[in-house]
Short mmCIF file of C-alpha atoms in Angstrom, two decimals:
data_model
loop_
_atom_site.label_atom_id
_atom_site.label_comp_id
_atom_site.label_asym_id
_atom_site.label_seq_id
_atom_site.Cartn_x
_atom_site.Cartn_y
_atom_site.Cartn_z
CA UNK R 1 -13.36 120.38 130.02
CA UNK R 2 -12.81 116.60 130.25
CA UNK R 3 -12.30 113.76 127.80
CA UNK R 4 -14.33 110.57 127.70
CA UNK R 5 -13.15 107.55 125.73
CA UNK R 6 -15.66 104.74 125.15
CA UNK R 7 -14.17 101.38 124.12
CA UNK R 8 -15.92 98.17 123.25
CA UNK R 9 -13.81 95.28 124.55
CA UNK R 10 -11.46 93.59 122.10
CA UNK R 11 -12.42 90.34 120.35
CA UNK R 12 -13.40 87.58 122.76
CA UNK R 13 -13.17 83.82 122.33
CA UNK R 14 -16.28 82.24 120.86
CA UNK R 15 -16.45 79.06 122.96
CA UNK R 16 -19.68 78.11 124.63
CA UNK R 17 -19.98 79.52 128.14
CA UNK R 18 -18.53 77.16 130.74
CA UNK R 19 -18.80 77.31 134.52
CA UNK R 20 -18.37 81.09 134.58
CA UNK R 21 -20.76 81.61 131.68
CA UNK R 22 -20.52 84.60 129.38
CA UNK R 23 -19.03 86.73 132.16
CA UNK R 24 -15.88 84.55 132.16
CA UNK R 25 -15.21 84.59 128.40
CA UNK R 26 -11.59 85.53 127.70
CA UNK R 27 -10.01 87.51 124.87
CA UNK R 28 -8.90 85.67 121.78
CA UNK R 29 -5.28 85.95 120.62
CA UNK R 30 -6.50 88.47 118.05
CA UNK R 31 -8.28 90.41 120.81
CA UNK R 32 -5.06 90.75 122.78
CA UNK R 33 -3.35 92.19 119.70
CA UNK R 34 -6.29 94.57 119.16
CA UNK R 35 -6.16 95.79 122.76
CA UNK R 36 -2.42 96.41 122.60
CA UNK R 37 -2.93 98.42 119.39
CA UNK R 38 -5.62 100.57 121.00
CA UNK R 39 -3.27 101.07 123.97
CA UNK R 40 -0.54 102.36 121.65
CA UNK R 41 -3.08 104.78 120.14
CA UNK R 42 -4.15 105.99 123.61
CA UNK R 43 -0.74 106.34 125.26
CA UNK R 44 -0.52 110.10 124.77
CA UNK R 45 -4.17 110.77 125.62
CA UNK R 46 -3.55 111.51 129.30
CA UNK R 47 -6.06 108.96 130.56
CA UNK R 48 -6.20 109.07 134.35
CA UNK R 49 -8.66 106.27 135.08
CA UNK R 50 -10.13 103.21 133.37
CA UNK R 51 -13.64 102.13 134.36
CA UNK R 52 -14.27 98.59 133.07
CA UNK R 53 -17.00 96.02 133.20
CA UNK R 54 -16.18 93.21 135.60
CA UNK R 55 -16.34 90.64 132.77
CA UNK R 56 -13.09 88.81 132.12
CA UNK R 57 -12.78 90.04 128.51
CA UNK R 58 -13.19 93.71 129.47
CA UNK R 59 -10.72 93.49 132.32
CA UNK R 60 -8.23 91.74 130.00
CA UNK R 61 -8.76 94.50 127.43
CA UNK R 62 -8.17 97.20 130.04
CA UNK R 63 -4.98 95.51 131.25
CA UNK R 64 -3.63 94.80 127.74
CA UNK R 65 -3.90 98.51 126.90
CA UNK R 66 -0.85 98.99 129.12
CA UNK R 67 -1.78 102.52 130.17
CA UNK R 68 -0.37 102.23 133.70
CA UNK R 69 -3.37 103.91 135.33
CA UNK R 70 -5.89 102.64 137.90
CA UNK R 71 -8.55 100.26 136.58
CA UNK R 72 -11.86 100.23 138.43
CA UNK R 73 -13.98 97.12 137.87
CA UNK R 74 -17.74 97.57 137.81
CA UNK R 75 -20.42 94.87 137.83
CA UNK R 76 -22.92 97.58 136.82
CA UNK R 77 -21.30 97.97 133.38
CA UNK R 78 -21.47 94.26 132.50
CA UNK R 79 -23.93 94.05 129.58
CA UNK R 80 -25.47 97.34 130.71
CA UNK R 81 -27.48 99.72 128.60
CA UNK R 82 -26.38 103.26 127.84
CA UNK R 83 -28.20 104.85 130.77
CA UNK R 84 -26.79 102.38 133.30
CA UNK R 85 -23.27 103.11 132.05
CA UNK R 86 -23.99 106.83 132.25
CA UNK R 87 -25.09 106.40 135.89
CA UNK R 88 -21.71 104.76 136.63
CA UNK R 89 -19.90 107.64 134.88
CA UNK R 90 -21.68 110.09 137.12
CA UNK R 91 -19.89 108.58 140.14
CA UNK R 92 -16.39 109.32 138.80
CA UNK R 93 -14.56 111.92 140.92
CA UNK R 94 -14.80 115.41 139.45
CA UNK R 95 -11.00 115.79 139.45
CA UNK R 96 -10.62 113.11 136.76
CA UNK R 97 -9.99 114.93 133.50
CA UNK R 98 -9.65 111.97 131.13
CA UNK R 99 -11.58 108.74 131.54
CA UNK R 100 -11.74 105.50 129.55
CA UNK R 101 -14.76 103.20 129.86
CA UNK R 102 -14.35 99.63 128.61
CA UNK R 103 -17.64 97.82 128.14
CA UNK R 104 -19.86 95.86 125.79
CA UNK R 105 -22.18 96.28 122.84
CA UNK R 106 -24.87 97.46 122.64
CA UNK R 107 -24.35 99.70 125.72
CA UNK R 108 -21.08 101.38 124.72
CA UNK R 109 -22.14 102.23 121.13
CA UNK R 110 -25.55 103.37 122.36
CA UNK R 111 -23.91 105.68 124.89
CA UNK R 112 -21.59 107.16 122.24
CA UNK R 113 -24.63 107.94 120.09
CA UNK R 114 -26.74 109.19 122.99
CA UNK R 115 -24.09 111.62 124.23
CA UNK R 116 -23.00 112.96 120.82
CA UNK R 117 -24.38 116.47 120.48
CA UNK R 118 -24.99 118.65 117.42
CA UNK R 119 -21.39 119.89 117.33
CA UNK R 120 -20.04 116.35 116.98
CA UNK R 121 -17.80 115.37 114.10
CA UNK R 122 -19.99 114.13 111.23
CA UNK R 123 -17.33 111.72 109.95
CA UNK R 124 -16.93 110.16 113.39
CA UNK R 125 -20.70 109.78 113.77
CA UNK R 126 -20.95 108.18 110.34
CA UNK R 127 -18.11 105.75 111.14
CA UNK R 128 -19.94 104.30 114.15
CA UNK R 129 -23.49 104.76 112.88
CA UNK R 130 -24.07 101.16 111.82
CA UNK R 131 -21.18 99.17 113.23
CA UNK R 132 -19.15 99.19 116.41
CA UNK R 133 -17.06 96.01 116.24
CA UNK R 134 -14.77 94.82 119.03
CA UNK R 135 -12.00 97.29 119.97
CA UNK R 136 -13.83 100.30 118.52
CA UNK R 137 -13.04 103.54 120.34
CA UNK R 138 -15.03 106.78 120.49
CA UNK R 139 -13.56 109.95 122.00
CA UNK R 140 -15.80 112.71 123.30
CA UNK R 141 -15.14 116.14 124.78
CA UNK R 142 -17.21 116.74 127.91
CA UNK R 143 -18.07 120.32 128.88
CA UNK R 144 -19.70 119.50 132.23
CA UNK R 145 -18.82 117.55 135.33
CA UNK R 146 -19.18 113.76 135.26
CA UNK R 147 -22.10 114.11 137.67
CA UNK R 148 -23.98 116.38 135.24
CA UNK R 149 -23.01 114.61 132.01
CA UNK R 150 -25.87 114.60 129.50
CA UNK R 151 -24.23 115.48 126.17
CA UNK R 152 -20.71 115.68 124.76
CA UNK R 153 -18.96 116.42 121.50
CA UNK R 154 -17.88 113.28 119.63
CA UNK R 155 -14.48 114.31 118.27
CA UNK R 156 -13.25 111.02 116.85
CA UNK R 157 -14.07 107.38 116.33
CA UNK R 158 -11.63 104.62 115.50
CA UNK R 159 -12.44 101.06 114.47
CA UNK R 160 -9.51 98.78 115.31
CA UNK R 161 -7.51 97.84 112.24
CA UNK R 162 -7.34 94.16 111.34
CA UNK R 163 -4.25 92.60 112.92
CA UNK R 164 -1.68 91.48 110.36
#
């Protein structure tokens, strides 16, 4: 059994894309606080690997979590749909027991919904049913290898609290 955490990047700056376009947008000050808060929540989760979109804001989110684990950057996750993200997940080594994917909407929320099976927590499903704002985290229990992942049990969902 493995654990999959799906995280939408923390809040990004809203400026118009410059030379690097949307891919180069950075986190806002609030986004950095959000990412650190999610990191505190995840510290005891035993995450072994972070797979993140290559976009600046997702890499900054992954680093601000402060988990002290390897972060793999993936161009394939940048603004990808659920099935493209799933294809990337299928390449994760089978020995990885707890994985965090940091990506974008609508791909990350769509993947959380697509994987959630009938045994998933109803409250968690309801929480992310209509909104998945920045720094929202879904946690799923996976009963197959990453290479054979098709469904999982959504055990919790957490929308980042508003920074004070």
